[in-house]
mmCIF file with all atom_site columns, C-alpha atoms in Angstrom:
data_model
loop_
_atom_site.group_PDB
_atom_site.id
_atom_site.type_symbol
_atom_site.label_atom_id
_atom_site.label_alt_id
_atom_site.label_comp_id
_atom_site.label_asym_id
_atom_site.label_entity_id
_atom_site.label_seq_id
_atom_site.pdbx_PDB_ins_code
_atom_site.Cartn_x
_atom_site.Cartn_y
_atom_site.Cartn_z
_atom_site.occupancy
_atom_site.B_iso_or_equiv
_atom_site.pdbx_formal_charge
_atom_site.auth_seq_id
_atom_site.auth_comp_id
_atom_site.auth_asym_id
_atom_site.auth_atom_id
_atom_site.pdbx_PDB_model_num
ATOM 1   C CA . MET A 1 1   ? -121.517 320.759 153.539 1.00 0.00 ? 1   MET A CA 1
ATOM 2   C CA . SER A 1 2   ? -119.245 317.567 153.099 1.00 0.00 ? 2   SER A CA 1
ATOM 3   C CA . LYS A 1 3   ? -120.303 314.930 151.178 1.00 0.00 ? 3   LYS A CA 1
ATOM 4   C CA . TYR A 1 4   ? -119.806 311.284 152.471 1.00 0.00 ? 4   TYR A CA 1
ATOM 5   C CA . ILE A 1 5   ? -120.227 307.994 150.310 1.00 0.00 ? 5   ILE A CA 1
ATOM 6   C CA . SER A 1 6   ? -120.886 305.150 152.198 1.00 0.00 ? 6   SER A CA 1
ATOM 7   C CA . VAL A 1 7   ? -119.958 301.266 150.497 1.00 0.00 ? 7   VAL A CA 1
ATOM 8   C CA . GLU A 1 8   ? -120.771 297.637 151.696 1.00 0.00 ? 8   GLU A CA 1
ATOM 9   C CA . CYS A 1 9   ? -120.699 294.742 149.618 1.00 0.00 ? 9   CYS A CA 1
ATOM 10  C CA . ASP A 1 10  ? -121.293 290.907 150.052 1.00 0.00 ? 10  ASP A CA 1
ATOM 11  C CA . HIS A 1 11  ? -120.660 288.234 147.295 1.00 0.00 ? 11  HIS A CA 1
ATOM 12  C CA . HIS A 1 12  ? -124.197 289.350 145.935 1.00 0.00 ? 12  HIS A CA 1
ATOM 13  C CA . GLU A 1 13  ? -124.048 293.052 145.160 1.00 0.00 ? 13  GLU A CA 1
ATOM 14  C CA . VAL A 1 14  ? -122.197 296.220 146.030 1.00 0.00 ? 14  VAL A CA 1
ATOM 15  C CA . ARG A 1 15  ? -124.279 298.860 147.843 1.00 0.00 ? 15  ARG A CA 1
ATOM 16  C CA . LEU A 1 16  ? -123.788 302.771 147.722 1.00 0.00 ? 16  LEU A CA 1
ATOM 17  C CA . ALA A 1 17  ? -125.386 305.606 149.557 1.00 0.00 ? 17  ALA A CA 1
ATOM 18  C CA . ILE A 1 18  ? -124.552 309.175 149.021 1.00 0.00 ? 18  ILE A CA 1
ATOM 19  C CA . GLY A 1 19  ? -125.164 312.105 151.340 1.00 0.00 ? 19  GLY A CA 1
ATOM 20  C CA . THR A 1 20  ? -124.108 315.165 153.006 1.00 0.00 ? 20  THR A CA 1
ATOM 21  C CA . THR A 1 21  ? -123.370 316.269 156.162 1.00 0.00 ? 21  THR A CA 1
ATOM 22  C CA . GLY A 1 22  ? -124.481 319.851 157.549 1.00 0.00 ? 22  GLY A CA 1
ATOM 23  C CA . LEU A 1 23  ? -125.799 321.817 160.618 1.00 0.00 ? 23  LEU A CA 1
ATOM 24  C CA . THR A 1 24  ? -129.315 319.906 160.149 1.00 0.00 ? 24  THR A CA 1
ATOM 25  C CA . GLY A 1 25  ? -127.619 316.486 160.258 1.00 0.00 ? 25  GLY A CA 1
ATOM 26  C CA . VAL A 1 26  ? -127.138 313.944 157.584 1.00 0.00 ? 26  VAL A CA 1
ATOM 27  C CA . SER A 1 27  ? -129.091 314.248 154.335 1.00 0.00 ? 27  SER A CA 1
ATOM 28  C CA . ILE A 1 28  ? -129.012 310.972 151.862 1.00 0.00 ? 28  ILE A CA 1
ATOM 29  C CA . GLU A 1 29  ? -129.306 311.929 148.436 1.00 0.00 ? 29  GLU A CA 1
ATOM 30  C CA . LYS A 1 30  ? -128.872 308.761 146.412 1.00 0.00 ? 30  LYS A CA 1
ATOM 31  C CA . VAL A 1 31  ? -129.254 304.991 146.948 1.00 0.00 ? 31  VAL A CA 1
ATOM 32  C CA . LEU A 1 32  ? -127.860 302.598 144.544 1.00 0.00 ? 32  LEU A CA 1
ATOM 33  C CA . SER A 1 33  ? -126.748 298.794 144.447 1.00 0.00 ? 33  SER A CA 1
ATOM 34  C CA . GLY A 1 34  ? -125.080 296.663 141.625 1.00 0.00 ? 34  GLY A CA 1
ATOM 35  C CA . PRO A 1 35  ? -124.909 292.825 141.300 1.00 0.00 ? 35  PRO A CA 1
ATOM 36  C CA . LEU A 1 36  ? -122.023 290.915 141.989 1.00 0.00 ? 36  LEU A CA 1
ATOM 37  C CA . THR A 1 37  ? -121.477 287.280 141.041 1.00 0.00 ? 37  THR A CA 1
ATOM 38  C CA . LEU A 1 38  ? -118.854 285.448 143.334 1.00 0.00 ? 38  LEU A CA 1
ATOM 39  C CA . ASP A 1 39  ? -118.936 282.368 144.960 1.00 0.00 ? 39  ASP A CA 1
ATOM 40  C CA . GLU A 1 40  ? -120.548 282.435 148.634 1.00 0.00 ? 40  GLU A CA 1
ATOM 41  C CA . ASN A 1 41  ? -117.343 281.814 150.406 1.00 0.00 ? 41  ASN A CA 1
ATOM 42  C CA . THR A 1 42  ? -115.252 284.927 148.477 1.00 0.00 ? 42  THR A CA 1
ATOM 43  C CA . GLN A 1 43  ? -114.274 288.028 150.220 1.00 0.00 ? 43  GLN A CA 1
ATOM 44  C CA . PRO A 1 44  ? -115.852 290.480 147.833 1.00 0.00 ? 44  PRO A CA 1
ATOM 45  C CA . TRP A 1 45  ? -113.605 293.441 148.938 1.00 0.00 ? 45  TRP A CA 1
ATOM 46  C CA . GLY A 1 46  ? -110.602 293.648 147.210 1.00 0.00 ? 46  GLY A CA 1
ATOM 47  C CA . THR A 1 47  ? -112.122 291.543 143.798 1.00 0.00 ? 47  THR A CA 1
ATOM 48  C CA . PRO A 1 48  ? -111.915 293.142 140.575 1.00 0.00 ? 48  PRO A CA 1
ATOM 49  C CA . GLN A 1 49  ? -115.444 292.310 140.165 1.00 0.00 ? 49  GLN A CA 1
ATOM 50  C CA . ALA A 1 50  ? -116.200 294.573 143.445 1.00 0.00 ? 50  ALA A CA 1
ATOM 51  C CA . ALA A 1 51  ? -114.093 297.693 142.077 1.00 0.00 ? 51  ALA A CA 1
ATOM 52  C CA . ALA A 1 52  ? -115.788 297.323 138.917 1.00 0.00 ? 52  ALA A CA 1
ATOM 53  C CA . ALA A 1 53  ? -119.197 297.315 140.382 1.00 0.00 ? 53  ALA A CA 1
ATOM 54  C CA . LEU A 1 54  ? -118.564 300.385 142.322 1.00 0.00 ? 54  LEU A CA 1
ATOM 55  C CA . LYS A 1 55  ? -117.118 302.231 139.282 1.00 0.00 ? 55  LYS A CA 1
ATOM 56  C CA . GLU A 1 56  ? -120.515 301.509 137.530 1.00 0.00 ? 56  GLU A CA 1
ATOM 57  C CA . LEU A 1 57  ? -122.544 302.336 140.609 1.00 0.00 ? 57  LEU A CA 1
ATOM 58  C CA . LEU A 1 58  ? -120.464 305.906 140.856 1.00 0.00 ? 58  LEU A CA 1
ATOM 59  C CA . GLN A 1 59  ? -120.894 306.593 137.108 1.00 0.00 ? 59  GLN A CA 1
ATOM 60  C CA . GLN A 1 60  ? -124.493 306.376 137.600 1.00 0.00 ? 60  GLN A CA 1
ATOM 61  C CA . ALA A 1 61  ? -124.790 308.588 140.491 1.00 0.00 ? 61  ALA A CA 1
ATOM 62  C CA . GLY A 1 62  ? -122.304 311.125 138.783 1.00 0.00 ? 62  GLY A CA 1
ATOM 63  C CA . VAL A 1 63  ? -119.955 310.956 141.318 1.00 0.00 ? 63  VAL A CA 1
ATOM 64  C CA . LYS A 1 64  ? -115.811 310.684 140.395 1.00 0.00 ? 64  LYS A CA 1
ATOM 65  C CA . THR A 1 65  ? -114.390 311.451 143.854 1.00 0.00 ? 65  THR A CA 1
ATOM 66  C CA . GLY A 1 66  ? -115.225 311.428 147.574 1.00 0.00 ? 66  GLY A CA 1
ATOM 67  C CA . GLN A 1 67  ? -114.384 310.196 150.742 1.00 0.00 ? 67  GLN A CA 1
ATOM 68  C CA . VAL A 1 68  ? -115.865 307.038 151.611 1.00 0.00 ? 68  VAL A CA 1
ATOM 69  C CA . ILE A 1 69  ? -117.500 305.319 154.857 1.00 0.00 ? 69  ILE A CA 1
ATOM 70  C CA . ALA A 1 70  ? -116.832 301.660 154.417 1.00 0.00 ? 70  ALA A CA 1
ATOM 71  C CA . CYS A 1 71  ? -119.584 299.365 156.174 1.00 0.00 ? 71  CYS A CA 1
ATOM 72  C CA . VAL A 1 72  ? -117.970 296.178 157.616 1.00 0.00 ? 72  VAL A CA 1
ATOM 73  C CA . SER A 1 73  ? -120.281 293.124 158.014 1.00 0.00 ? 73  SER A CA 1
ATOM 74  C CA . ARG A 1 74  ? -120.379 291.198 161.417 1.00 0.00 ? 74  ARG A CA 1
ATOM 75  C CA . ASN A 1 75  ? -118.607 288.371 159.430 1.00 0.00 ? 75  ASN A CA 1
ATOM 76  C CA . ASP A 1 76  ? -115.663 290.481 158.771 1.00 0.00 ? 76  ASP A CA 1
ATOM 77  C CA . ILE A 1 77  ? -114.384 291.519 162.422 1.00 0.00 ? 77  ILE A CA 1
ATOM 78  C CA . GLU A 1 78  ? -113.957 289.669 165.429 1.00 0.00 ? 78  GLU A CA 1
ATOM 79  C CA . LEU A 1 79  ? -116.033 290.745 168.712 1.00 0.00 ? 79  LEU A CA 1
ATOM 80  C CA . ARG A 1 80  ? -115.326 289.988 172.283 1.00 0.00 ? 80  ARG A CA 1
ATOM 81  C CA . ALA A 1 81  ? -116.855 290.834 175.654 1.00 0.00 ? 81  ALA A CA 1
ATOM 82  C CA . ILE A 1 82  ? -113.829 291.955 177.773 1.00 0.00 ? 82  ILE A CA 1
ATOM 83  C CA . THR A 1 83  ? -114.194 292.595 181.762 1.00 0.00 ? 83  THR A CA 1
ATOM 84  C CA . LEU A 1 84  ? -111.465 295.149 182.774 1.00 0.00 ? 84  LEU A CA 1
ATOM 85  C CA . PRO A 1 85  ? -110.619 296.312 186.326 1.00 0.00 ? 85  PRO A CA 1
ATOM 86  C CA . MET A 1 86  ? -111.821 300.209 186.830 1.00 0.00 ? 86  MET A CA 1
ATOM 87  C CA . VAL A 1 87  ? -109.467 302.544 185.320 1.00 0.00 ? 87  VAL A CA 1
ATOM 88  C CA . ASP A 1 88  ? -109.578 306.176 184.446 1.00 0.00 ? 88  ASP A CA 1
ATOM 89  C CA . THR A 1 89  ? -111.351 306.822 181.136 1.00 0.00 ? 89  THR A CA 1
ATOM 90  C CA . ASN A 1 90  ? -108.100 308.452 179.683 1.00 0.00 ? 90  ASN A CA 1
ATOM 91  C CA . GLU A 1 91  ? -106.184 304.990 180.436 1.00 0.00 ? 91  GLU A CA 1
ATOM 92  C CA . LEU A 1 92  ? -108.823 302.625 179.159 1.00 0.00 ? 92  LEU A CA 1
ATOM 93  C CA . PRO A 1 93  ? -107.762 302.529 175.264 1.00 0.00 ? 93  PRO A CA 1
ATOM 94  C CA . ASP A 1 94  ? -104.267 301.329 176.583 1.00 0.00 ? 94  ASP A CA 1
ATOM 95  C CA . MET A 1 95  ? -105.822 298.678 179.119 1.00 0.00 ? 95  MET A CA 1
ATOM 96  C CA . VAL A 1 96  ? -107.990 297.339 176.154 1.00 0.00 ? 96  VAL A CA 1
ATOM 97  C CA . ARG A 1 97  ? -105.290 296.929 173.739 1.00 0.00 ? 97  ARG A CA 1
ATOM 98  C CA . PHE A 1 98  ? -103.104 295.109 176.585 1.00 0.00 ? 98  PHE A CA 1
ATOM 99  C CA . ALA A 1 99  ? -105.785 292.663 177.324 1.00 0.00 ? 99  ALA A CA 1
ATOM 100 C CA . ALA A 1 100 ? -106.960 291.914 173.731 1.00 0.00 ? 100 ALA A CA 1
ATOM 101 C CA . PRO A 1 101 ? -104.208 289.222 173.007 1.00 0.00 ? 101 PRO A CA 1
ATOM 102 C CA . ARG A 1 102 ? -105.951 286.931 175.806 1.00 0.00 ? 102 ARG A CA 1
ATOM 103 C CA . TYR A 1 103 ? -109.306 287.298 174.264 1.00 0.00 ? 103 TYR A CA 1
ATOM 104 C CA . PHE A 1 104 ? -108.649 287.320 170.686 1.00 0.00 ? 104 PHE A CA 1
ATOM 105 C CA . ALA A 1 105 ? -106.900 284.144 169.236 1.00 0.00 ? 105 ALA A CA 1
ATOM 106 C CA . ASN A 1 106 ? -105.339 285.742 166.314 1.00 0.00 ? 106 ASN A CA 1
ATOM 107 C CA . VAL A 1 107 ? -105.202 289.918 166.932 1.00 0.00 ? 107 VAL A CA 1
ATOM 108 C CA . ASN A 1 108 ? -101.658 291.142 167.456 1.00 0.00 ? 108 ASN A CA 1
ATOM 109 C CA . ASP A 1 109 ? -100.613 294.876 167.812 1.00 0.00 ? 109 ASP A CA 1
ATOM 110 C CA . SER A 1 110 ? -101.072 295.330 163.989 1.00 0.00 ? 110 SER A CA 1
ATOM 111 C CA . TRP A 1 111 ? -104.561 294.949 164.308 1.00 0.00 ? 111 TRP A CA 1
ATOM 112 C CA . PRO A 1 112 ? -106.796 298.097 164.516 1.00 0.00 ? 112 PRO A CA 1
ATOM 113 C CA . LEU A 1 113 ? -109.216 297.591 167.766 1.00 0.00 ? 113 LEU A CA 1
ATOM 114 C CA . ASP A 1 114 ? -112.038 299.741 168.869 1.00 0.00 ? 114 ASP A CA 1
ATOM 115 C CA . PHE A 1 115 ? -114.434 299.362 171.782 1.00 0.00 ? 115 PHE A CA 1
ATOM 116 C CA . ILE A 1 116 ? -117.804 300.566 173.476 1.00 0.00 ? 116 ILE A CA 1
ATOM 117 C CA . THR A 1 117 ? -118.289 300.208 177.339 1.00 0.00 ? 117 THR A CA 1
ATOM 118 C CA . MET A 1 118 ? -121.265 298.766 178.481 1.00 0.00 ? 118 MET A CA 1
ATOM 119 C CA . PRO A 1 119 ? -123.229 298.760 181.894 1.00 0.00 ? 119 PRO A CA 1
ATOM 120 C CA . SER A 1 120 ? -120.621 296.793 184.168 1.00 0.00 ? 120 SER A CA 1
ATOM 121 C CA . HIS A 1 121 ? -121.909 293.472 185.661 1.00 0.00 ? 121 HIS A CA 1
ATOM 122 C CA . LEU A 1 122 ? -119.412 293.612 188.618 1.00 0.00 ? 122 LEU A CA 1
ATOM 123 C CA . ASP A 1 123 ? -118.399 296.489 190.788 1.00 0.00 ? 123 ASP A CA 1
ATOM 124 C CA . GLY A 1 124 ? -115.439 297.685 190.327 1.00 0.00 ? 124 GLY A CA 1
ATOM 125 C CA . SER A 1 125 ? -115.146 296.674 186.657 1.00 0.00 ? 125 SER A CA 1
ATOM 126 C CA . ILE A 1 126 ? -115.842 297.742 183.143 1.00 0.00 ? 126 ILE A CA 1
ATOM 127 C CA . ASP A 1 127 ? -117.281 295.764 180.521 1.00 0.00 ? 127 ASP A CA 1
ATOM 128 C CA . CYS A 1 128 ? -116.511 296.532 177.076 1.00 0.00 ? 128 CYS A CA 1
ATOM 129 C CA . ILE A 1 129 ? -117.321 295.038 173.662 1.00 0.00 ? 129 ILE A CA 1
ATOM 130 C CA . VAL A 1 130 ? -114.189 294.908 171.600 1.00 0.00 ? 130 VAL A CA 1
ATOM 131 C CA . GLY A 1 131 ? -113.966 294.540 167.996 1.00 0.00 ? 131 GLY A CA 1
ATOM 132 C CA . ALA A 1 132 ? -110.800 293.550 165.613 1.00 0.00 ? 132 ALA A CA 1
ATOM 133 C CA . ILE A 1 133 ? -110.207 293.473 161.973 1.00 0.00 ? 133 ILE A CA 1
ATOM 134 C CA . ASN A 1 134 ? -107.653 291.993 160.039 1.00 0.00 ? 134 ASN A CA 1
ATOM 135 C CA . PRO A 1 135 ? -105.267 294.589 158.428 1.00 0.00 ? 135 PRO A CA 1
ATOM 136 C CA . ALA A 1 136 ? -105.386 292.623 155.175 1.00 0.00 ? 136 ALA A CA 1
ATOM 137 C CA . LEU A 1 137 ? -108.967 293.154 154.799 1.00 0.00 ? 137 LEU A CA 1
ATOM 138 C CA . ILE A 1 138 ? -108.468 296.932 155.639 1.00 0.00 ? 138 ILE A CA 1
ATOM 139 C CA . GLN A 1 139 ? -106.000 296.833 152.672 1.00 0.00 ? 139 GLN A CA 1
ATOM 140 C CA . LYS A 1 140 ? -108.589 295.034 150.546 1.00 0.00 ? 140 LYS A CA 1
ATOM 141 C CA . ILE A 1 141 ? -111.187 297.650 151.317 1.00 0.00 ? 141 ILE A CA 1
ATOM 142 C CA . ASP A 1 142 ? -108.816 300.469 150.423 1.00 0.00 ? 142 ASP A CA 1
ATOM 143 C CA . SER A 1 143 ? -107.805 298.967 147.188 1.00 0.00 ? 143 SER A CA 1
ATOM 144 C CA . THR A 1 144 ? -111.355 298.308 146.281 1.00 0.00 ? 144 THR A CA 1
ATOM 145 C CA . VAL A 1 145 ? -112.420 302.310 146.971 1.00 0.00 ? 145 VAL A CA 1
ATOM 146 C CA . THR A 1 146 ? -109.227 303.550 145.544 1.00 0.00 ? 146 THR A CA 1
ATOM 147 C CA . GLU A 1 147 ? -109.208 301.701 142.378 1.00 0.00 ? 147 GLU A CA 1
ATOM 148 C CA . ALA A 1 148 ? -112.675 303.420 141.809 1.00 0.00 ? 148 ALA A CA 1
ATOM 149 C CA . GLY A 1 149 ? -111.272 306.685 142.536 1.00 0.00 ? 149 GLY A CA 1
ATOM 150 C CA . LEU A 1 150 ? -112.422 307.320 146.197 1.00 0.00 ? 150 LEU A CA 1
ATOM 151 C CA . THR A 1 151 ? -110.603 307.714 149.499 1.00 0.00 ? 151 THR A CA 1
ATOM 152 C CA . LEU A 1 152 ? -111.075 305.362 152.407 1.00 0.00 ? 152 LEU A CA 1
ATOM 153 C CA . LYS A 1 153 ? -112.096 307.629 155.330 1.00 0.00 ? 153 LYS A CA 1
ATOM 154 C CA . HIS A 1 154 ? -113.891 305.614 157.813 1.00 0.00 ? 154 HIS A CA 1
ATOM 155 C CA . MET A 1 155 ? -114.895 302.023 158.394 1.00 0.00 ? 155 MET A CA 1
ATOM 156 C CA . VAL A 1 156 ? -117.922 301.274 160.452 1.00 0.00 ? 156 VAL A CA 1
ATOM 157 C CA . LEU A 1 157 ? -119.298 297.859 161.749 1.00 0.00 ? 157 LEU A CA 1
ATOM 158 C CA . ARG A 1 158 ? -122.791 297.673 159.814 1.00 0.00 ? 158 ARG A CA 1
ATOM 159 C CA . PRO A 1 159 ? -125.272 296.732 162.351 1.00 0.00 ? 159 PRO A CA 1
ATOM 160 C CA . MET A 1 160 ? -124.103 299.034 164.897 1.00 0.00 ? 160 MET A CA 1
ATOM 161 C CA . ALA A 1 161 ? -124.347 301.584 162.601 1.00 0.00 ? 161 ALA A CA 1
ATOM 162 C CA . ALA A 1 162 ? -127.540 300.946 161.482 1.00 0.00 ? 162 ALA A CA 1
ATOM 163 C CA . ALA A 1 163 ? -129.046 300.932 165.085 1.00 0.00 ? 163 ALA A CA 1
ATOM 164 C CA . ALA A 1 164 ? -127.272 304.225 165.594 1.00 0.00 ? 164 ALA A CA 1
ATOM 165 C CA . GLY A 1 165 ? -128.798 305.717 162.534 1.00 0.00 ? 165 GLY A CA 1
ATOM 166 C CA . ALA A 1 166 ? -132.009 304.782 163.748 1.00 0.00 ? 166 ALA A CA 1
ATOM 167 C CA . ILE A 1 167 ? -131.771 306.005 167.085 1.00 0.00 ? 167 ILE A CA 1
ATOM 168 C CA . ALA A 1 168 ? -130.702 309.253 165.809 1.00 0.00 ? 168 ALA A CA 1
ATOM 169 C CA . ASN A 1 169 ? -133.876 309.618 163.916 1.00 0.00 ? 169 ASN A CA 1
ATOM 170 C CA . HIS A 1 170 ? -135.951 308.320 167.192 1.00 0.00 ? 170 HIS A CA 1
ATOM 171 C CA . PRO A 1 171 ? -134.169 309.741 170.212 1.00 0.00 ? 171 PRO A CA 1
ATOM 172 C CA . GLU A 1 172 ? -137.449 308.614 172.281 1.00 0.00 ? 172 GLU A CA 1
ATOM 173 C CA . TRP A 1 173 ? -135.519 305.070 171.928 1.00 0.00 ? 173 TRP A CA 1
ATOM 174 C CA . ASN A 1 174 ? -132.467 305.937 174.071 1.00 0.00 ? 174 ASN A CA 1
ATOM 175 C CA . ASN A 1 175 ? -134.991 305.414 177.373 1.00 0.00 ? 175 ASN A CA 1
ATOM 176 C CA . ALA A 1 176 ? -136.073 302.229 176.068 1.00 0.00 ? 176 ALA A CA 1
ATOM 177 C CA . THR A 1 177 ? -134.717 298.596 175.420 1.00 0.00 ? 177 THR A CA 1
ATOM 178 C CA . VAL A 1 178 ? -135.157 298.230 171.391 1.00 0.00 ? 178 VAL A CA 1
ATOM 179 C CA . LEU A 1 179 ? -134.211 295.171 169.207 1.00 0.00 ? 179 LEU A CA 1
ATOM 180 C CA . PHE A 1 180 ? -133.002 296.126 165.699 1.00 0.00 ? 180 PHE A CA 1
ATOM 181 C CA . ILE A 1 181 ? -133.228 293.239 163.013 1.00 0.00 ? 181 ILE A CA 1
ATOM 182 C CA . ASP A 1 182 ? -131.773 293.933 159.625 1.00 0.00 ? 182 ASP A CA 1
ATOM 183 C CA . LEU A 1 183 ? -132.535 291.563 156.940 1.00 0.00 ? 183 LEU A CA 1
ATOM 184 C CA . LEU A 1 184 ? -130.034 291.061 154.470 1.00 0.00 ? 184 LEU A CA 1
ATOM 185 C CA . ASN A 1 185 ? -129.617 288.697 151.492 1.00 0.00 ? 185 ASN A CA 1
ATOM 186 C CA . ASP A 1 186 ? -128.632 285.558 153.366 1.00 0.00 ? 186 ASP A CA 1
ATOM 187 C CA . GLU A 1 187 ? -128.326 286.753 156.689 1.00 0.00 ? 187 GLU A CA 1
ATOM 188 C CA . ALA A 1 188 ? -129.675 288.858 159.455 1.00 0.00 ? 188 ALA A CA 1
ATOM 189 C CA . ASP A 1 189 ? -128.236 291.506 161.610 1.00 0.00 ? 189 ASP A CA 1
ATOM 190 C CA . VAL A 1 190 ? -129.454 291.580 164.998 1.00 0.00 ? 190 VAL A CA 1
ATOM 191 C CA . VAL A 1 191 ? -128.601 294.363 167.812 1.00 0.00 ? 191 VAL A CA 1
ATOM 192 C CA . ILE A 1 192 ? -130.424 295.070 171.062 1.00 0.00 ? 192 ILE A CA 1
ATOM 193 C CA . THR A 1 193 ? -129.768 298.568 172.579 1.00 0.00 ? 193 THR A CA 1
ATOM 194 C CA . THR A 1 194 ? -130.983 299.499 176.213 1.00 0.00 ? 194 THR A CA 1
ATOM 195 C CA . ALA A 1 195 ? -131.669 302.663 178.134 1.00 0.00 ? 195 ALA A CA 1
ATOM 196 C CA . ALA A 1 196 ? -128.594 304.367 179.563 1.00 0.00 ? 196 ALA A CA 1
ATOM 197 C CA . VAL A 1 197 ? -128.280 304.032 183.344 1.00 0.00 ? 197 VAL A CA 1
#
């Protein structure tokens, strides 16, 4: 079984979940949080306080090394809806990369992109939700987890990961329109999922 560590933080706290993946799915072993005292507008990733708080949580959990899934908040990425002409699925990543500079103000070739397709509102087109993250933020996330003795393996968008996890536990929701509201310290994540057409 593979062990994974999920980490997220804001200016109030660092949150940590430790679990394993196996044939039967994901099993969460521990969930911990530790306080941070940062100014409201301070990006917590990359700060000495976040690294120290993460180290403390790992010590409490008895974990020395591991692979990290970093949960990135909606405030830390840029999201855009993009409509593209109908293309073969294999060509879609290149089309998204080609179209992205017209939709994003600051995105260039060094920014990682990811996307999901949505039901199209026009015949002969593909609708996508595209996310882009600043490479400088990735470096801050990597430095935080590396300083704590961990290895950054994946990054996920927190609201979508939370919704996907809930749907994995309730497959019947795949056939309905569902509103997820995730209440946080100073904000709320809202995700709407619809039945596949």
